[in-house]
Tab-separated table of C-alpha atoms and ligand atoms in Angstrom:
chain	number	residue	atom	x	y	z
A	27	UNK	CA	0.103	10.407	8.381
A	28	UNK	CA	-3.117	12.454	7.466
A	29	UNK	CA	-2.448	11.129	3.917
A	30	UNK	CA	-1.223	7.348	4.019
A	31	UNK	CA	-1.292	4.634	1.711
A	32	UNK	CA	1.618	4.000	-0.669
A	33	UNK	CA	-0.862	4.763	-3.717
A	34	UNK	CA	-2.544	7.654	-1.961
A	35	UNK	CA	0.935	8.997	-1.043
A	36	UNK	CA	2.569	9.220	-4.561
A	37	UNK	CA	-0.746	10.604	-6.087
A	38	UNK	CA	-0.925	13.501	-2.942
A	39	UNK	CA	2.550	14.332	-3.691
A	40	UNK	CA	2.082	14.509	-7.427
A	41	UNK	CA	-0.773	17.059	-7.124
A	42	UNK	CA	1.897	18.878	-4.727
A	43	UNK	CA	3.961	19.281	-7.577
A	44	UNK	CA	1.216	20.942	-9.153
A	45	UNK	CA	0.974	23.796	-6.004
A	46	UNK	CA	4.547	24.409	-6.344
A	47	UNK	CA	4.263	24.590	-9.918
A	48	UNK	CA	1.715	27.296	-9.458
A	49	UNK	CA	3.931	28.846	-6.985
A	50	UNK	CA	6.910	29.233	-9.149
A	51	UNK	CA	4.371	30.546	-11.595
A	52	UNK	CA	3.245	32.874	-9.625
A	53	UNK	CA	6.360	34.404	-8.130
A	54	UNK	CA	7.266	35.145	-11.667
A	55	UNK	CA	10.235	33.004	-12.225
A	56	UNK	CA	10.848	31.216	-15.317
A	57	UNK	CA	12.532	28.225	-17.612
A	58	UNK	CA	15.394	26.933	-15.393
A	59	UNK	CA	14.425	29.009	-11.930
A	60	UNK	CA	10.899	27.697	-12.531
A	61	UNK	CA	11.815	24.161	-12.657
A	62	UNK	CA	14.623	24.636	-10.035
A	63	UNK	CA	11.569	25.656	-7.388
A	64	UNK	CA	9.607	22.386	-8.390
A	65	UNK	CA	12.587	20.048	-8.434
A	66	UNK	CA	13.219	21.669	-4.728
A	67	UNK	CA	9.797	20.578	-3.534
A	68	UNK	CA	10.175	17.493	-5.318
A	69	UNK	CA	13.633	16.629	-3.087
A	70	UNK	CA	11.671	17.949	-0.032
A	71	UNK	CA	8.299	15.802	-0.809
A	72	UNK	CA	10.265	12.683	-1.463
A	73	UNK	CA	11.859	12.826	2.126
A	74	UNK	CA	8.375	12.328	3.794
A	75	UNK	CA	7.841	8.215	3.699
A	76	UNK	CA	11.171	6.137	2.776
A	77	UNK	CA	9.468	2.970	2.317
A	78	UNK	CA	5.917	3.484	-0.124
A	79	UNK	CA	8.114	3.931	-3.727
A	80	UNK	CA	4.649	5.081	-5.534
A	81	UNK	CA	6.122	8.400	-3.759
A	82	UNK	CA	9.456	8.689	-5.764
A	83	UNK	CA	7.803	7.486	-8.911
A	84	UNK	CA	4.513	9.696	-9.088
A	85	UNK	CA	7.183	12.309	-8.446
A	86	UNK	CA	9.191	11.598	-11.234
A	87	UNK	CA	6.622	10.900	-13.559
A	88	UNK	CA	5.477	14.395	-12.695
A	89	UNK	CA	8.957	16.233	-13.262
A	90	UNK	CA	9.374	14.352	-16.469
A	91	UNK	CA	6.818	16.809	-17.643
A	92	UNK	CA	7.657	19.371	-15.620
A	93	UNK	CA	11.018	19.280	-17.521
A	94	UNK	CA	9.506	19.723	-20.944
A	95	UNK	CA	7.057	22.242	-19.682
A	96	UNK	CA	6.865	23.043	-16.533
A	97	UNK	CA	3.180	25.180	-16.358
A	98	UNK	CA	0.924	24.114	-13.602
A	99	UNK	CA	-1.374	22.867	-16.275
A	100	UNK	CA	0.863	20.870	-18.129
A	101	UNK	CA	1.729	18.859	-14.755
A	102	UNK	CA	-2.105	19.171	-13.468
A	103	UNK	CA	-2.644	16.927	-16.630
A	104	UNK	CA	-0.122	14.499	-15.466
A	105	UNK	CA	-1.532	14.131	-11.886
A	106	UNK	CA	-4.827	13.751	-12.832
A	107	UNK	CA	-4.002	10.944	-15.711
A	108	UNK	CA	-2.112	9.335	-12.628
A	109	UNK	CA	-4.867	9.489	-10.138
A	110	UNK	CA	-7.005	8.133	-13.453
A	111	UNK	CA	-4.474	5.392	-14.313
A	112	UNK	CA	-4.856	4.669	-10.667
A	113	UNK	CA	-8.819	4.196	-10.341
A	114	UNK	CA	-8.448	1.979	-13.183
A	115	UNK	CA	-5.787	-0.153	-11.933
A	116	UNK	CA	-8.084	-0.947	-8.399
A	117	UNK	CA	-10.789	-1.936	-10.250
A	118	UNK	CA	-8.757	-4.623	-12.266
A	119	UNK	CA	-6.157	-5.631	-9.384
A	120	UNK	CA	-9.824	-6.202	-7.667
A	121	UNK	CA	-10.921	-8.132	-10.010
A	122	UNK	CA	-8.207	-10.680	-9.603
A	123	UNK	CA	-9.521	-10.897	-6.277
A	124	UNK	CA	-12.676	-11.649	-6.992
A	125	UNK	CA	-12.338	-14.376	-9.191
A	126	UNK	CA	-10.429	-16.399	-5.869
A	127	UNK	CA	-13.577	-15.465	-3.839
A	128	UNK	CA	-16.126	-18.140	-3.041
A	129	UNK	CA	-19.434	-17.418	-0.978
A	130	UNK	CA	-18.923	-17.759	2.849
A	131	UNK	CA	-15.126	-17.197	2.203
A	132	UNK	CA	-13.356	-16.190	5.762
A	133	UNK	CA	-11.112	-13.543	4.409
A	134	UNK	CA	-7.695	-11.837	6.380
A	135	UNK	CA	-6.378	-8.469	5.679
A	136	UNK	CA	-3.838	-6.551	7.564
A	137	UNK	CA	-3.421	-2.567	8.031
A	138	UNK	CA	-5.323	-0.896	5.014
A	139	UNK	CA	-4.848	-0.881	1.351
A	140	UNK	CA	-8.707	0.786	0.498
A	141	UNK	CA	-9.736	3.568	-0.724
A	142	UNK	CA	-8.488	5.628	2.187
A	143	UNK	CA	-5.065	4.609	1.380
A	144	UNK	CA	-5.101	5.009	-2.963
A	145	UNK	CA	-6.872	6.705	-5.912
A	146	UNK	CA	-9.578	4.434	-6.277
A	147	UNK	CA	-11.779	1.603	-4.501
A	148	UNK	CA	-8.262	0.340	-3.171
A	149	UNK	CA	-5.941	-2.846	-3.774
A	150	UNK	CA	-6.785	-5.442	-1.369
A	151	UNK	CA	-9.847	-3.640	-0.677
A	152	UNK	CA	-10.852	-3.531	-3.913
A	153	UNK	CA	-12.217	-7.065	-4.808
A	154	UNK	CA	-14.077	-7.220	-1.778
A	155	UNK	CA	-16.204	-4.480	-2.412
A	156	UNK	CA	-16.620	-5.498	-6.008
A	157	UNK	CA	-18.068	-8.542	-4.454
A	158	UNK	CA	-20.110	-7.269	-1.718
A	159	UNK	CA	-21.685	-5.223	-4.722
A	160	UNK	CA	-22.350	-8.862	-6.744
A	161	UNK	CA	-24.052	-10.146	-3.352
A	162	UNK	CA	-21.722	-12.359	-2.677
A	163	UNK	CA	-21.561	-13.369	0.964
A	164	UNK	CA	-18.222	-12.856	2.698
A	165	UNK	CA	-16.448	-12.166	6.222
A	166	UNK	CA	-13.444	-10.364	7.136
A	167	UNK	CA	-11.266	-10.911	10.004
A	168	UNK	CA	-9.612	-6.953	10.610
A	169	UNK	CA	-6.144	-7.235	11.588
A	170	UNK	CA	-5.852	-4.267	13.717
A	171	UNK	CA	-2.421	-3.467	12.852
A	172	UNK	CA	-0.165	-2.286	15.784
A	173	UNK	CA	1.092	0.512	16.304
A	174	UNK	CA	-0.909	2.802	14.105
A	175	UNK	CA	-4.185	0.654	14.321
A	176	UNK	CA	-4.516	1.243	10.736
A	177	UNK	CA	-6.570	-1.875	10.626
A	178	UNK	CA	-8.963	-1.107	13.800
A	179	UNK	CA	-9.384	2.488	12.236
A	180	UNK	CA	-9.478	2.541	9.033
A	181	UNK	CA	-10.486	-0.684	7.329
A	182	UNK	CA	-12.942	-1.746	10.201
A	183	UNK	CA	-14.562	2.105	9.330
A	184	UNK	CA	-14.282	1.107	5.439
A	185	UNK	CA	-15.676	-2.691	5.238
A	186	UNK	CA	-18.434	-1.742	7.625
A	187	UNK	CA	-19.660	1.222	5.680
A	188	UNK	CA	-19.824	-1.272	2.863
A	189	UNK	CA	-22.134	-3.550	4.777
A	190	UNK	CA	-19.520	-6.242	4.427
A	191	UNK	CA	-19.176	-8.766	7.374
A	192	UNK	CA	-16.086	-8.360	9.601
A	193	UNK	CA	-14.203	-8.871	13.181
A	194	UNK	CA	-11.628	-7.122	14.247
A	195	UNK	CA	-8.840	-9.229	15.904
A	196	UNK	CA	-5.770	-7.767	17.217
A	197	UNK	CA	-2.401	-9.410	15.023
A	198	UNK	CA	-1.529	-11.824	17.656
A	199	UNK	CA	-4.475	-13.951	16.964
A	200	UNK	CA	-4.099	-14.836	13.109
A	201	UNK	CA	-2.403	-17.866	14.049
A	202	UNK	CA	-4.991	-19.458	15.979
A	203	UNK	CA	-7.839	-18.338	13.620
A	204	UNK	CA	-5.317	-20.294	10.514
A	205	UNK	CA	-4.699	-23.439	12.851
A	206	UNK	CA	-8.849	-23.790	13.820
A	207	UNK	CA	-9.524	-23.118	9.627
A	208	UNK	CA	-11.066	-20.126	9.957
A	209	UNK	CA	-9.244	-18.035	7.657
A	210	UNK	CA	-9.385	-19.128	3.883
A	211	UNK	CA	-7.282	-16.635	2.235
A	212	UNK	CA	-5.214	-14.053	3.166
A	213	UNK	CA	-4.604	-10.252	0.878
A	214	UNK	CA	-2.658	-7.288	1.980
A	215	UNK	CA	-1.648	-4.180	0.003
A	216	UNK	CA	2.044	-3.353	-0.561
A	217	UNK	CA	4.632	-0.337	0.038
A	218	UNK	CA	7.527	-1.433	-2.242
A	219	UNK	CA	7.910	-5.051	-4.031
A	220	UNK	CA	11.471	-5.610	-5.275
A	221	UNK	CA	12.243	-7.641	-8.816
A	222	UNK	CA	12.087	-11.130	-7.122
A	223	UNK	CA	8.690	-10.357	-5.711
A	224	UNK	CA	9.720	-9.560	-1.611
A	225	UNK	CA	7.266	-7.711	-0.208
A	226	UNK	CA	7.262	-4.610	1.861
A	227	UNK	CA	4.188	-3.411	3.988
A	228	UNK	CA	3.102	-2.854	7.103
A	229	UNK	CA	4.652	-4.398	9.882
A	230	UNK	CA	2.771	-7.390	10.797
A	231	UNK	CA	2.378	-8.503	7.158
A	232	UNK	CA	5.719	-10.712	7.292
A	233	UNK	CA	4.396	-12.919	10.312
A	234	UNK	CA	0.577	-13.256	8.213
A	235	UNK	CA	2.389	-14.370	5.796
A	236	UNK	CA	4.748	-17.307	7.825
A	237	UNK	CA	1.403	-18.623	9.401
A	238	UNK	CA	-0.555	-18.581	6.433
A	239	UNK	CA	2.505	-20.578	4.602
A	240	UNK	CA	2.499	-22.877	7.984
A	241	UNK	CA	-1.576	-23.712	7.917
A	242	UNK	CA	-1.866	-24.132	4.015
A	243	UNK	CA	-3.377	-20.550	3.665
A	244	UNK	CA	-3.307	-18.843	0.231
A	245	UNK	CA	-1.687	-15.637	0.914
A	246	UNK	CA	-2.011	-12.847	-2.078
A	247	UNK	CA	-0.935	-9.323	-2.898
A	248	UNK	CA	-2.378	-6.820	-4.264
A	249	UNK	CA	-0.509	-3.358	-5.987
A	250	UNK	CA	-0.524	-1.626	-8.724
A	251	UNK	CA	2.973	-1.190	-11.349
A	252	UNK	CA	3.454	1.584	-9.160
A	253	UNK	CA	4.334	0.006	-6.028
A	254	UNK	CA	7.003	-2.495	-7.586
A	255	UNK	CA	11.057	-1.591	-7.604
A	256	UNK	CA	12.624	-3.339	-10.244
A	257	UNK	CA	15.601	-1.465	-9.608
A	258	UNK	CA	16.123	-3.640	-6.413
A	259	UNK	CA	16.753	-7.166	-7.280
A	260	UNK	CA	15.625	-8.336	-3.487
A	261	UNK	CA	13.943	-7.207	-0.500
A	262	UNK	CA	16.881	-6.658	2.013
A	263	UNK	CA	17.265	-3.236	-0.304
A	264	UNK	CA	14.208	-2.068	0.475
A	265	UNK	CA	14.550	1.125	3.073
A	266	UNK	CA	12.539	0.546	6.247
A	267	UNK	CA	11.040	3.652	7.650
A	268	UNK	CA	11.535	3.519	11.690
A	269	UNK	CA	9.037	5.587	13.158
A	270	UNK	CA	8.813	7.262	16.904
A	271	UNK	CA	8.993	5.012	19.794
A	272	UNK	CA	5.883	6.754	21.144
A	273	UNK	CA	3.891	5.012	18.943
A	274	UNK	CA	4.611	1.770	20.843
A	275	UNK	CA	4.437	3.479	24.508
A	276	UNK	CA	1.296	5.214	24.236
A	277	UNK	CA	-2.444	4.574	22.998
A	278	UNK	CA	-3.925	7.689	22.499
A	279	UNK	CA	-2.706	9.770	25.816
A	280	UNK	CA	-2.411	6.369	27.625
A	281	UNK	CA	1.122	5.178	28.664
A	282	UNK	CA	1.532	1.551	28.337
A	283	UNK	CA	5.112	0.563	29.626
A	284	UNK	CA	7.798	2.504	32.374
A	285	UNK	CA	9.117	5.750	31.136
A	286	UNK	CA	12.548	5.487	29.520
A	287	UNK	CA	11.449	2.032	28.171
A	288	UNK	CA	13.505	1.262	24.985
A	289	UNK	CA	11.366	0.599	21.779
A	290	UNK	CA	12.003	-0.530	18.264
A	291	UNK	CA	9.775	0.525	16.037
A	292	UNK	CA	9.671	-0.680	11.994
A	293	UNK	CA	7.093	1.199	10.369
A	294	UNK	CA	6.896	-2.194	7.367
A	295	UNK	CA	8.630	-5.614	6.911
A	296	UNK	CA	9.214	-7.553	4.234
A	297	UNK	CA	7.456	-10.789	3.075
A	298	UNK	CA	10.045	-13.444	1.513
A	299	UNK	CA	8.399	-14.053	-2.338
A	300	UNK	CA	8.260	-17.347	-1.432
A	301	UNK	CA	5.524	-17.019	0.766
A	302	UNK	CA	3.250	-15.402	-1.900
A	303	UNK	CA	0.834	-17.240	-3.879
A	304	UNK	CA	0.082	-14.677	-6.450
A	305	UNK	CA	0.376	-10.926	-6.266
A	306	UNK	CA	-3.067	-8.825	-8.052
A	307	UNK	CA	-1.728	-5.761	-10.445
A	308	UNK	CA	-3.299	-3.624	-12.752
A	309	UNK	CA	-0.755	-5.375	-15.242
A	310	UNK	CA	-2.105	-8.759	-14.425
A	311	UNK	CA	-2.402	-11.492	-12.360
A	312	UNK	CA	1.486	-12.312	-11.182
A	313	UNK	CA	1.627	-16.543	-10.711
A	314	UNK	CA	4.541	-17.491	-9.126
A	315	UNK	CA	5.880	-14.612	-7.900
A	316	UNK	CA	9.112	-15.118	-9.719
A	317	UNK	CA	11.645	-12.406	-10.839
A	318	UNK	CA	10.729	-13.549	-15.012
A	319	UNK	CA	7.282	-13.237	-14.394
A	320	UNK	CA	7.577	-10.201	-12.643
A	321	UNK	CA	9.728	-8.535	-15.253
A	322	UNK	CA	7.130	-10.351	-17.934
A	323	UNK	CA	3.982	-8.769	-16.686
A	324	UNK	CA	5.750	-4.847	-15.912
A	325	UNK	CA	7.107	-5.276	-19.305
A	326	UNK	CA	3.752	-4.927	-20.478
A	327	UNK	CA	2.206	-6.363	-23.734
B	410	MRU	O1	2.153	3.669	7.224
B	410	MRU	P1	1.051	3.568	6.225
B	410	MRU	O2	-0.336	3.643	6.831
B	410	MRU	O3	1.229	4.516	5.059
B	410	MRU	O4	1.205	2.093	5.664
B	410	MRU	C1	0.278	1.645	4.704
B	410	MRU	C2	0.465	0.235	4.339
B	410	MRU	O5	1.403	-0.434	4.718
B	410	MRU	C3	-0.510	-0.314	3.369
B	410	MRU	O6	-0.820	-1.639	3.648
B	410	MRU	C4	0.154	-0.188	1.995
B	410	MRU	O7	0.526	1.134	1.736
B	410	MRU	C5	-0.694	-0.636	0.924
B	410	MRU	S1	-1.874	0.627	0.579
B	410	MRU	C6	-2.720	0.269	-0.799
């Protein structure tokens, strides 16, 4: 968890290609025992998160070139057009954003899709700092995001650096905010999206998403080509990394339940496509999040 962030893990992991490239290098081995030692760490590295699929596919962009050449600069070259590609890709998924922003907008996000968690300025990040830098007037309700406070830590530390307006709320009270009016649209980031547009992401995200739907409340997406799976046609596929139960007993070195309590622990869930208005790529706006338009816009021009 000191790197997180589906975008932030597949770009990390692509520049640890490169060390293990210059590892191989350096131990003297070479053509098929080079690449053997980089396709090792690439087994090893794609073991760490099962959920976030920018992992598997930074990793395999990387060892595409890797098989043609694999020199630490040829696959250096790779990372850093990734990590590029990726900077790019916030600033036009935030874009999206932006252009469903109106001043005084109350806005919801859960966990943290911002630049601590990609390449760039973020995903659903992204178009709020593009509009606190236009002026616009805003305010965020934080979702604090049990169990890793993801929200409380990390966007609260992010959107107030910007200067933009927020609360922190713990998850339980979205519902209330949504029945009083008080939240006008709702944007979360995204660990895997399958071909018919279900959702994974953090844990929490699923039950946004069911009281948004419920109180009329636009609720978006926002990931770049890299997060979506096409090779899963739904979002029961989608592996759901289950984390340690400590996570739910303790906060910090406080114990919050008897010892030997039993805990389930998700680390994501997965929002039915249904319940998304629109989800915010670097391809392009997706609107409705069908399985045509999907395959449309990741088709590409
Ligand atoms: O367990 P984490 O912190 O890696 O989970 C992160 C999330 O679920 C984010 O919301 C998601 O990766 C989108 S990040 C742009």
């Amino acid at each position: 968890m000191a790197v997180r962030g589906a975008p932030a893990i597949g770009l990390t992991a692509a520049y640890a290609l490169v060390l293990a490239a210059q590892e191989a290098a350096k131990s003297g081995a070479r053509g098929d025992a080079r690449l053997a030692i980089i396709v090792r760490a690439r087994d090893v590295l794609a073991q760490t998160r099962p959920t976030a699929v920018n992992l598997a596919w930074a990793l395999d962009e990387v060892l595409r070139v890797a098989r043609e050449d694999p020199s630490p600069g040829a696959l250096l070259q790779k990372a850093e057009a990734l990590h590029a590609e990726d900077v790019a890709g916030n600033e036009r998924i935030g874009r999206q954003l932006l252009a469903r922003l109106r001043p005084g907008m109350n806005v919801l996000t859960h966990c943290n899709a911002g630049a601590l968690a990609t390449g760039g300025l973020g995903t659903a990040l992204s178009g709020l700092f593009l509009a606190r830098e236009l002026g616009l007037p805003l305010h965020v309700w934080v979702s604090e995001t049990r169990p890793r406070l993801q929200g409380a830590r990390l966007t609260a530390w992010e959107l107030t650096q910007a200067g933009i307006d927020c609360t922190l709320i713990t998850d339980n009270m979205a519902a209330s905010l949504m029945a009083k009016g008080r939240v006008d649209l709702v944007v979360t980031g995204a660990d895997r999206i399958a071909a018919n547009g279900d959702t994974a992401n953090k844990v929490g995200t699923s039950m946004h998403a069911v009281c948004a739907a419920h109180f009329g409340v636009p609720f978006h997406v926002a990931a770049p080509r890299s997060t979506f799976d096409l090779t899963l046609s739904a979002g029961d596929q989608i592996p759901i990394e289950e984390r340690s139960w400590s996570e739910v007993t303790t906060v910090g070195s406080e114990r919050l339940c008897p010892e030997g309590m039993k805990v389930y622990n998700p680390g994501f869930d997965v929002t039915p496509a249904a319940l998304i208005r629109s989800c915010f790529t670097d391809r392009g706006e997706i609107e409705p999040v069908s399985r045509e338009a999907i395959a449309r816009v990741m088709r590409g021009p």
